[in-house]
PDB file of C-alpha atoms in Angstrom:
ATOM      1  CA  MET G   1     -78.048 -39.632  20.166  1.00 77.00           C
ATOM      2  CA  GLU G   2     -79.716 -42.205  17.948  1.00 89.00           C
ATOM      3  CA  LYS G   3     -82.157 -40.911  15.337  1.00 95.00           C
ATOM      4  CA  THR G   4     -85.589 -42.519  15.294  1.00 96.00           C
ATOM      5  CA  PRO G   5     -86.201 -43.983  11.822  1.00 97.00           C
ATOM      6  CA  VAL G   6     -89.170 -43.005   9.710  1.00 98.00           C
ATOM      7  CA  TYR G   7     -91.199 -45.622   7.849  1.00 97.00           C
ATOM      8  CA  TYR G   8     -93.269 -44.137   5.045  1.00 96.00           C
ATOM      9  CA  TYR G   9     -95.605 -45.085   2.267  1.00 93.00           C
ATOM     10  CA  SER G  10     -95.810 -43.184  -0.988  1.00 87.00           C
ATOM     11  CA  SER G  11     -97.982 -43.820  -4.030  1.00 80.00           C
ATOM     12  CA  THR G  12     -96.797 -43.478  -7.613  1.00 77.00           C
ATOM     13  CA  SER G  13     -97.092 -39.682  -7.299  1.00 82.00           C
ATOM     14  CA  ASN G  14     -94.210 -39.976  -4.785  1.00 88.00           C
ATOM     15  CA  LEU G  15     -95.229 -36.816  -2.927  1.00 87.00           C
ATOM     16  CA  THR G  16     -94.768 -38.428   0.480  1.00 92.00           C
ATOM     17  CA  GLY G  17     -91.600 -40.149  -0.727  1.00 93.00           C
ATOM     18  CA  ARG G  18     -90.062 -36.830  -1.779  1.00 95.00           C
ATOM     19  CA  PHE G  19     -90.739 -35.410   1.672  1.00 96.00           C
ATOM     20  CA  ALA G  20     -89.178 -38.493   3.325  1.00 96.00           C
ATOM     21  CA  GLU G  21     -86.088 -38.272   1.122  1.00 96.00           C
ATOM     22  CA  HIS G  22     -85.672 -34.539   1.841  1.00 96.00           C
ATOM     23  CA  LEU G  23     -85.995 -35.330   5.543  1.00 95.00           C
ATOM     24  CA  ALA G  24     -83.308 -38.011   5.250  1.00 96.00           C
ATOM     25  CA  GLU G  25     -80.992 -35.667   3.320  1.00 95.00           C
ATOM     26  CA  ALA G  26     -81.460 -32.842   5.810  1.00 92.00           C
ATOM     27  CA  THR G  27     -81.024 -34.930   8.958  1.00 92.00           C
ATOM     28  CA  GLY G  28     -79.187 -38.154   8.145  1.00 94.00           C
ATOM     29  CA  ARG G  29     -82.231 -39.966   9.495  1.00 95.00           C
ATOM     30  CA  ALA G  30     -83.019 -43.426   8.103  1.00 97.00           C
ATOM     31  CA  VAL G  31     -86.216 -43.625   6.071  1.00 97.00           C
ATOM     32  CA  HIS G  32     -87.783 -46.903   4.957  1.00 97.00           C
ATOM     33  CA  ASN G  33     -90.285 -47.201   2.113  1.00 96.00           C
ATOM     34  CA  LEU G  34     -93.269 -49.410   2.950  1.00 95.00           C
ATOM     35  CA  ALA G  35     -93.971 -49.802  -0.779  1.00 92.00           C
ATOM     36  CA  ASP G  36     -91.010 -52.234  -0.675  1.00 93.00           C
ATOM     37  CA  ALA G  37     -92.321 -55.713   0.229  1.00 94.00           C
ATOM     38  CA  GLU G  38     -89.175 -56.555   2.245  1.00 96.00           C
ATOM     39  CA  VAL G  39     -89.627 -53.445   4.385  1.00 96.00           C
ATOM     40  CA  ARG G  40     -93.370 -54.092   4.780  1.00 94.00           C
ATOM     41  CA  LYS G  41     -92.696 -57.626   6.045  1.00 95.00           C
ATOM     42  CA  SER G  42     -89.947 -56.547   8.464  1.00 96.00           C
ATOM     43  CA  GLU G  43     -90.176 -55.516  12.092  1.00 96.00           C
ATOM     44  CA  ALA G  44     -88.763 -52.263  13.419  1.00 97.00           C
ATOM     45  CA  SER G  45     -85.869 -52.902  15.800  1.00 95.00           C
ATOM     46  CA  GLY G  46     -86.845 -50.064  18.118  1.00 95.00           C
ATOM     47  CA  PRO G  47     -88.958 -46.900  18.279  1.00 97.00           C
ATOM     48  CA  TRP G  48     -90.049 -45.572  14.912  1.00 98.00           C
ATOM     49  CA  VAL G  49     -92.278 -42.895  13.358  1.00 98.00           C
ATOM     50  CA  LEU G  50     -94.849 -43.445  10.611  1.00 98.00           C
ATOM     51  CA  LEU G  51     -95.189 -41.024   7.698  1.00 97.00           C
ATOM     52  CA  THR G  52     -98.432 -41.714   5.868  1.00 94.00           C
ATOM     53  CA  PRO G  53    -100.546 -40.049   3.213  1.00 91.00           C
ATOM     54  CA  SER G  54    -104.337 -39.969   3.341  1.00 84.00           C
ATOM     55  CA  TYR G  55    -106.361 -41.192   0.409  1.00 73.00           C
ATOM     56  CA  LYS G  56    -109.910 -40.451   1.492  1.00 62.00           C
ATOM     57  CA  ALA G  57    -111.130 -37.824  -0.945  1.00 56.00           C
ATOM     58  CA  GLY G  58    -114.799 -37.451  -0.159  1.00 55.00           C
ATOM     59  CA  ASN G  59    -116.281 -40.900   0.241  1.00 58.00           C
ATOM     60  CA  ALA G  60    -116.808 -41.788   3.902  1.00 62.00           C
ATOM     61  CA  ASP G  61    -116.584 -45.508   3.063  1.00 64.00           C
ATOM     62  CA  GLU G  62    -113.237 -45.151   1.298  1.00 62.00           C
ATOM     63  CA  VAL G  63    -110.218 -46.728   3.000  1.00 62.00           C
ATOM     64  CA  THR G  64    -107.991 -44.005   4.383  1.00 76.00           C
ATOM     65  CA  LEU G  65    -104.812 -45.822   5.372  1.00 83.00           C
ATOM     66  CA  PRO G  66    -102.686 -47.193   2.499  1.00 86.00           C
ATOM     67  CA  ALA G  67    -102.471 -50.991   2.241  1.00 87.00           C
ATOM     68  CA  GLY G  68     -98.680 -50.944   2.743  1.00 90.00           C
ATOM     69  CA  VAL G  69     -99.101 -49.162   6.062  1.00 93.00           C
ATOM     70  CA  ARG G  70    -101.889 -51.504   7.177  1.00 92.00           C
ATOM     71  CA  SER G  71     -99.690 -54.478   6.314  1.00 94.00           C
ATOM     72  CA  PHE G  72     -96.726 -53.162   8.343  1.00 96.00           C
ATOM     73  CA  LEU G  73     -98.991 -52.413  11.293  1.00 96.00           C
ATOM     74  CA  ARG G  74    -100.318 -55.993  11.386  1.00 96.00           C
ATOM     75  CA  SER G  75     -97.196 -56.813  13.389  1.00 97.00           C
ATOM     76  CA  PRO G  76     -97.855 -56.360  17.123  1.00 97.00           C
ATOM     77  CA  THR G  77     -94.169 -55.444  17.528  1.00 97.00           C
ATOM     78  CA  ASN G  78     -94.433 -52.663  14.945  1.00 97.00           C
ATOM     79  CA  ARG G  79     -97.627 -51.333  16.507  1.00 97.00           C
ATOM     80  CA  ARG G  80     -96.043 -51.328  19.955  1.00 97.00           C
ATOM     81  CA  ARG G  81     -92.826 -49.610  18.805  1.00 97.00           C
ATOM     82  CA  MET G  82     -94.517 -46.838  16.810  1.00 98.00           C
ATOM     83  CA  VAL G  83     -94.041 -43.593  18.755  1.00 97.00           C
ATOM     84  CA  GLY G  84     -95.771 -41.063  16.513  1.00 98.00           C
ATOM     85  CA  ILE G  85     -97.309 -40.230  13.164  1.00 98.00           C
ATOM     86  CA  ILE G  86     -96.550 -37.659  10.477  1.00 97.00           C
ATOM     87  CA  GLY G  87     -99.406 -36.999   8.080  1.00 95.00           C
ATOM     88  CA  SER G  88     -99.326 -35.978   4.442  1.00 93.00           C
ATOM     89  CA  GLY G  89    -102.491 -34.846   2.737  1.00 89.00           C
ATOM     90  CA  ASN G  90    -104.260 -32.647   0.258  1.00 86.00           C
ATOM     91  CA  ARG G  91    -106.407 -29.772   1.519  1.00 88.00           C
ATOM     92  CA  ASN G  92    -108.736 -30.397  -1.440  1.00 84.00           C
ATOM     93  CA  PHE G  93    -109.949 -33.444   0.532  1.00 82.00           C
ATOM     94  CA  GLY G  94    -111.768 -31.038   2.882  1.00 82.00           C
ATOM     95  CA  VAL G  95    -112.840 -32.715   6.129  1.00 82.00           C
ATOM     96  CA  TYR G  96    -110.838 -35.791   5.058  1.00 82.00           C
ATOM     97  CA  TYR G  97    -107.542 -33.835   5.003  1.00 84.00           C
ATOM     98  CA  GLN G  98    -105.066 -35.840   7.132  1.00 88.00           C
ATOM     99  CA  ALA G  99    -107.741 -38.446   7.849  1.00 88.00           C
ATOM    100  CA  ALA G 100    -105.291 -41.386   7.892  1.00 89.00           C
ATOM    101  CA  ALA G 101    -102.914 -39.811  10.406  1.00 93.00           C
ATOM    102  CA  ARG G 102    -105.717 -38.562  12.633  1.00 92.00           C
ATOM    103  CA  GLU G 103    -107.708 -41.818  12.592  1.00 91.00           C
ATOM    104  CA  LEU G 104    -104.584 -43.873  13.291  1.00 93.00           C
ATOM    105  CA  ALA G 105    -103.632 -41.541  16.152  1.00 96.00           C
ATOM    106  CA  THR G 106    -107.049 -42.076  17.686  1.00 95.00           C
ATOM    107  CA  THR G 107    -106.945 -45.859  17.376  1.00 94.00           C
ATOM    108  CA  SER G 108    -103.277 -46.281  18.371  1.00 96.00           C
ATOM    109  CA  GLY G 109    -103.034 -43.682  21.112  1.00 96.00           C
ATOM    110  CA  ARG G 110     -99.928 -42.251  19.402  1.00 97.00           C
ATOM    111  CA  PRO G 111     -99.676 -38.540  18.642  1.00 98.00           C
ATOM    112  CA  VAL G 112     -99.751 -36.833  15.280  1.00 97.00           C
ATOM    113  CA  LEU G 113     -96.358 -35.137  15.397  1.00 98.00           C
ATOM    114  CA  PHE G 114     -96.606 -33.086  12.210  1.00 97.00           C
ATOM    115  CA  GLU G 115     -98.853 -32.573   9.189  1.00 96.00           C
ATOM    116  CA  PHE G 116     -98.002 -31.169   5.771  1.00 94.00           C
ATOM    117  CA  GLU G 117     -99.656 -30.823   2.400  1.00 92.00           C
ATOM    118  CA  LEU G 118     -98.651 -32.700  -0.765  1.00 90.00           C
ATOM    119  CA  ALA G 119     -94.801 -32.909  -0.900  1.00 89.00           C
ATOM    120  CA  GLY G 120     -94.335 -30.249   1.770  1.00 93.00           C
ATOM    121  CA  THR G 121     -92.062 -27.215   1.625  1.00 94.00           C
ATOM    122  CA  PRO G 122     -88.423 -26.794   2.705  1.00 95.00           C
ATOM    123  CA  GLU G 123     -89.798 -25.082   5.832  1.00 97.00           C
ATOM    124  CA  ASP G 124     -91.983 -28.138   6.515  1.00 97.00           C
ATOM    125  CA  VAL G 125     -88.906 -30.380   6.305  1.00 97.00           C
ATOM    126  CA  THR G 126     -87.021 -28.126   8.742  1.00 97.00           C
ATOM    127  CA  HIS G 127     -89.926 -27.970  11.191  1.00 97.00           C
ATOM    128  CA  CYS G 128     -90.537 -31.726  11.016  1.00 98.00           C
ATOM    129  CA  ALA G 129     -86.803 -32.394  11.552  1.00 97.00           C
ATOM    130  CA  GLN G 130     -86.909 -30.257  14.709  1.00 97.00           C
ATOM    131  CA  ILE G 131     -89.906 -32.193  16.012  1.00 97.00           C
ATOM    132  CA  LEU G 132     -88.177 -35.510  15.301  1.00 97.00           C
ATOM    133  CA  ASP G 133     -85.065 -34.255  17.149  1.00 96.00           C
ATOM    134  CA  GLU G 134     -87.336 -33.596  20.156  1.00 96.00           C
ATOM    135  CA  VAL G 135     -88.731 -37.144  19.844  1.00 96.00           C
ATOM    136  CA  ASP G 136     -85.168 -38.506  19.761  1.00 95.00           C
ATOM    137  CA  ALA G 137     -84.278 -36.522  22.894  1.00 94.00           C
ATOM    138  CA  ALA G 138     -87.403 -37.720  24.716  1.00 95.00           C
ATOM    139  CA  ILE G 139     -86.662 -41.354  23.850  1.00 94.00           C
ATOM    140  CA  ALA G 140     -83.031 -40.948  24.948  1.00 92.00           C
ATOM    141  CA  ALA G 141     -84.142 -39.363  28.242  1.00 92.00           C
ATOM    142  CA  ALA G 142     -86.642 -42.151  28.890  1.00 89.00           C
ATOM    143  CA  HIS G 143     -84.073 -44.851  28.121  1.00 79.00           C
ATOM    144  CA  PRO G 144     -80.649 -43.503  29.171  1.00 74.00           C
ATOM    145  CA  SER G 145     -77.762 -45.719  28.232  1.00 68.00           C
ATOM    146  CA  ASP G 146     -75.945 -47.525  30.971  1.00 47.00           C
ATOM    147  CA  PRO G 147     -73.064 -45.239  32.088  1.00 50.00           C
ATOM    148  CA  ALA G 148     -71.148 -48.308  33.222  1.00 44.00           C
ATOM    149  CA  ALA G 149     -71.274 -49.781  29.730  1.00 41.00           C
ATOM    150  CA  PRO G 150     -67.979 -49.682  27.817  1.00 41.00           C
TER     151      PRO G 150
END
């Protein structure tokens, strides 16, 4: 079964990036860093999952979704192929904890699959990997391969 890739954005703190890399190491799943201009300008070839941090820390007018994520989502193809969202945040943000993932889920109609704080824990990586395996199975069931294909 094909593993749905994860596209992520991480700031210089690299908290989200560390989680993405641990996820890749644990599962063999492809992860793509939206801080890389080539990745940001590309289009996903099939279903994909977004892993995004939230930056809103108390100012309601502050932009929540990182610019790299917004840039990638400008592509109608990328928006259409996104199947879910994983959120990274900081509980110190209070009501704005996970704001980017939750706001994007509302506007896109895609579910928040998992949320974790800062760089996550090994248990978070394991739990998220299980959820992504369920996503992979659901996609495979919805699009079974042609049994007549060689």
